[in-house]
Amino acid sequence: YRSNIRVIELCDKTIDIDKTNVEAYYLKGCALVNLKNYDDATEEFINSLAIDGDYWQARLGIADINRLTGEYEDAIDVYDSVLKINNGSYEALKGKALTYFEMEEYKKANNYFDKANSLCDLDVKSKEIWDMCLEKM
């Protein structure tokens, strides 16, 4: 908790000095996500995108928030927008896999877990979810 508050404070100071610092808005958004303050986090990611519309990391943050809040169709759309900018985004592919899993679309989830894993080994938790996905297919 305290480290996220500290990140927000430092980002605010950076933004006061340079209102066009894309990364400061993005990092503040990430800290707010960690605190489960999704509305304010979305606003910070949007601030990043207002400066650089192709800043795919901010789009990824919005997609993750949509997934975490159950807005699955919106999450898929935003993950797709990330993949248009950064075709090999491991994070977007894994995010789509997790979203499809939560939507109980296991074949699609399996496909995206496989694509993400081919780029970079999945973390332990994602592998466990992938295993559950395979069991449900």
CSV table of C-alpha atoms in Angstrom, one decimal:
chain,number,residue,atom,x,y,z
A,1,TYR,CA,0.0,0.0,0.0
A,2,ARG,CA,2.6,2.5,1.1
A,3,SER,CA,4.8,2.0,-2.0
A,4,ASN,CA,1.9,2.6,-4.3
A,5,ILE,CA,1.0,5.8,-2.5
A,6,ARG,CA,4.7,6.9,-2.8
A,7,VAL,CA,4.6,6.1,-6.5
A,8,ILE,CA,1.5,8.2,-6.9
A,9,GLU,CA,3.1,11.1,-5.0
A,10,LEU,CA,6.2,11.0,-7.2
A,11,CYS,CA,4.2,10.8,-10.4
A,12,ASP,CA,2.2,13.8,-9.3
A,13,LYS,CA,5.4,15.8,-8.7
A,14,THR,CA,6.7,14.7,-12.1
A,15,ILE,CA,3.4,15.7,-13.8
A,16,ASP,CA,3.5,19.1,-12.0
A,17,ILE,CA,6.9,19.7,-13.7
A,18,ASP,CA,6.1,18.1,-17.1
A,19,LYS,CA,2.4,17.7,-18.0
A,20,THR,CA,3.4,15.8,-21.1
A,21,ASN,CA,5.2,13.0,-19.3
A,22,VAL,CA,3.4,9.9,-20.7
A,23,GLU,CA,5.1,7.5,-18.3
A,24,ALA,CA,4.2,9.4,-15.2
A,25,TYR,CA,0.5,9.2,-16.0
A,26,TYR,CA,0.9,5.5,-16.9
A,27,LEU,CA,2.9,4.6,-13.7
A,28,LYS,CA,0.3,6.5,-11.6
A,29,GLY,CA,-2.4,4.5,-13.3
A,30,CYS,CA,-0.6,1.2,-12.5
A,31,ALA,CA,-0.2,2.2,-8.8
A,32,LEU,CA,-4.0,3.1,-8.7
A,33,VAL,CA,-4.8,-0.4,-10.2
A,34,ASN,CA,-2.7,-2.0,-7.4
A,35,LEU,CA,-4.9,-0.1,-5.0
A,36,LYS,CA,-8.0,-1.2,-6.8
A,37,ASN,CA,-9.0,2.4,-7.6
A,38,TYR,CA,-10.0,1.5,-11.2
A,39,ASP,CA,-11.9,4.7,-12.1
A,40,ASP,CA,-8.9,6.9,-11.3
A,41,ALA,CA,-6.5,4.5,-12.9
A,42,THR,CA,-8.5,4.6,-16.1
A,43,GLU,CA,-8.4,8.3,-16.1
A,44,GLU,CA,-4.6,8.3,-15.8
A,45,PHE,CA,-4.2,5.8,-18.6
A,46,ILE,CA,-6.5,8.0,-20.7
A,47,ASN,CA,-4.2,11.0,-19.8
A,48,SER,CA,-1.3,9.0,-21.2
A,49,LEU,CA,-3.2,8.2,-24.4
A,50,ALA,CA,-4.2,11.9,-24.8
A,51,ILE,CA,-0.5,12.6,-25.1
A,52,ASP,CA,0.5,9.5,-27.2
A,53,GLY,CA,-2.4,7.6,-28.7
A,54,ASP,CA,-0.1,4.7,-29.6
A,55,TYR,CA,1.2,4.2,-26.0
A,56,TRP,CA,0.1,0.6,-25.9
A,57,GLN,CA,1.0,0.1,-22.3
A,58,ALA,CA,-1.8,2.5,-21.3
A,59,ARG,CA,-4.2,0.6,-23.5
A,60,LEU,CA,-3.1,-2.6,-21.8
A,61,GLY,CA,-3.9,-1.0,-18.5
A,62,ILE,CA,-7.4,-0.1,-19.6
A,63,ALA,CA,-7.9,-3.6,-21.0
A,64,ASP,CA,-6.8,-5.2,-17.7
A,65,ILE,CA,-9.2,-3.0,-15.8
A,66,ASN,CA,-12.0,-4.0,-18.1
A,67,ARG,CA,-11.2,-7.6,-17.5
A,68,LEU,CA,-10.9,-7.2,-13.7
A,69,THR,CA,-14.3,-5.4,-13.6
A,70,GLY,CA,-16.1,-8.0,-15.7
A,71,GLU,CA,-16.4,-5.9,-18.9
A,72,TYR,CA,-15.1,-8.7,-21.0
A,73,GLU,CA,-16.1,-7.6,-24.5
A,74,ASP,CA,-14.6,-4.1,-23.9
A,75,ALA,CA,-11.4,-5.9,-22.6
A,76,ILE,CA,-11.1,-8.0,-25.8
A,77,ASP,CA,-11.6,-4.9,-27.9
A,78,VAL,CA,-8.9,-3.0,-26.1
A,79,TYR,CA,-6.5,-6.0,-26.1
A,80,ASP,CA,-7.1,-6.1,-29.9
A,81,SER,CA,-6.2,-2.4,-30.2
A,82,VAL,CA,-2.9,-3.2,-28.3
A,83,LEU,CA,-2.2,-6.0,-30.8
A,84,LYS,CA,-2.7,-3.6,-33.7
A,85,ILE,CA,0.1,-1.4,-32.3
A,86,ASN,CA,2.3,-4.1,-30.8
A,87,ASN,CA,1.5,-7.3,-32.7
A,88,GLY,CA,3.7,-9.5,-30.5
A,89,SER,CA,2.5,-8.3,-27.1
A,90,TYR,CA,2.8,-11.2,-24.7
A,91,GLU,CA,0.7,-9.2,-22.2
A,92,ALA,CA,-2.2,-8.6,-24.6
A,93,LEU,CA,-2.2,-12.2,-25.7
A,94,LYS,CA,-2.2,-13.4,-22.1
A,95,GLY,CA,-4.8,-10.9,-21.2
A,96,LYS,CA,-7.1,-12.1,-24.0
A,97,ALA,CA,-6.5,-15.7,-22.8
A,98,LEU,CA,-7.5,-14.8,-19.2
A,99,THR,CA,-10.6,-12.9,-20.5
A,100,TYR,CA,-11.8,-15.7,-22.7
A,101,PHE,CA,-11.2,-18.1,-19.8
A,102,GLU,CA,-13.4,-16.0,-17.5
A,103,MET,CA,-16.0,-15.9,-20.3
A,104,GLU,CA,-15.9,-19.7,-20.4
A,105,GLU,CA,-14.8,-19.7,-24.0
A,106,TYR,CA,-12.1,-22.3,-23.4
A,107,LYS,CA,-11.1,-23.0,-27.0
A,108,LYS,CA,-10.3,-19.3,-27.6
A,109,ALA,CA,-8.6,-19.1,-24.2
A,110,ASN,CA,-6.4,-22.1,-25.1
A,111,ASN,CA,-5.5,-20.5,-28.4
A,112,TYR,CA,-4.3,-17.3,-26.8
A,113,PHE,CA,-2.5,-19.1,-23.9
A,114,ASP,CA,-0.6,-21.0,-26.5
A,115,LYS,CA,0.3,-17.9,-28.5
A,116,ALA,CA,1.4,-16.1,-25.4
A,117,ASN,CA,3.4,-19.1,-24.1
A,118,SER,CA,5.2,-19.3,-27.5
A,119,LEU,CA,6.5,-15.8,-27.0
A,120,CYS,CA,7.5,-16.1,-23.4
A,121,ASP,CA,6.9,-18.8,-20.8
A,122,LEU,CA,3.7,-18.2,-18.9
A,123,ASP,CA,3.9,-17.5,-15.2
A,124,VAL,CA,2.9,-20.2,-12.7
A,125,LYS,CA,-0.6,-18.8,-12.1
A,126,SER,CA,-1.3,-18.4,-15.8
A,127,LYS,CA,-0.1,-22.0,-16.4
A,128,GLU,CA,-2.5,-23.2,-13.7
A,129,ILE,CA,-5.4,-21.4,-15.4
A,130,TRP,CA,-4.4,-22.8,-18.8
A,131,ASP,CA,-4.4,-26.3,-17.3
A,132,MET,CA,-7.9,-25.7,-16.0
A,133,CYS,CA,-8.9,-24.5,-19.4
A,134,LEU,CA,-7.6,-27.7,-21.0
A,135,GLU,CA,-9.6,-29.7,-18.5
A,136,LYS,CA,-12.8,-27.9,-19.3
A,137,MET,CA,-12.4,-28.3,-23.1
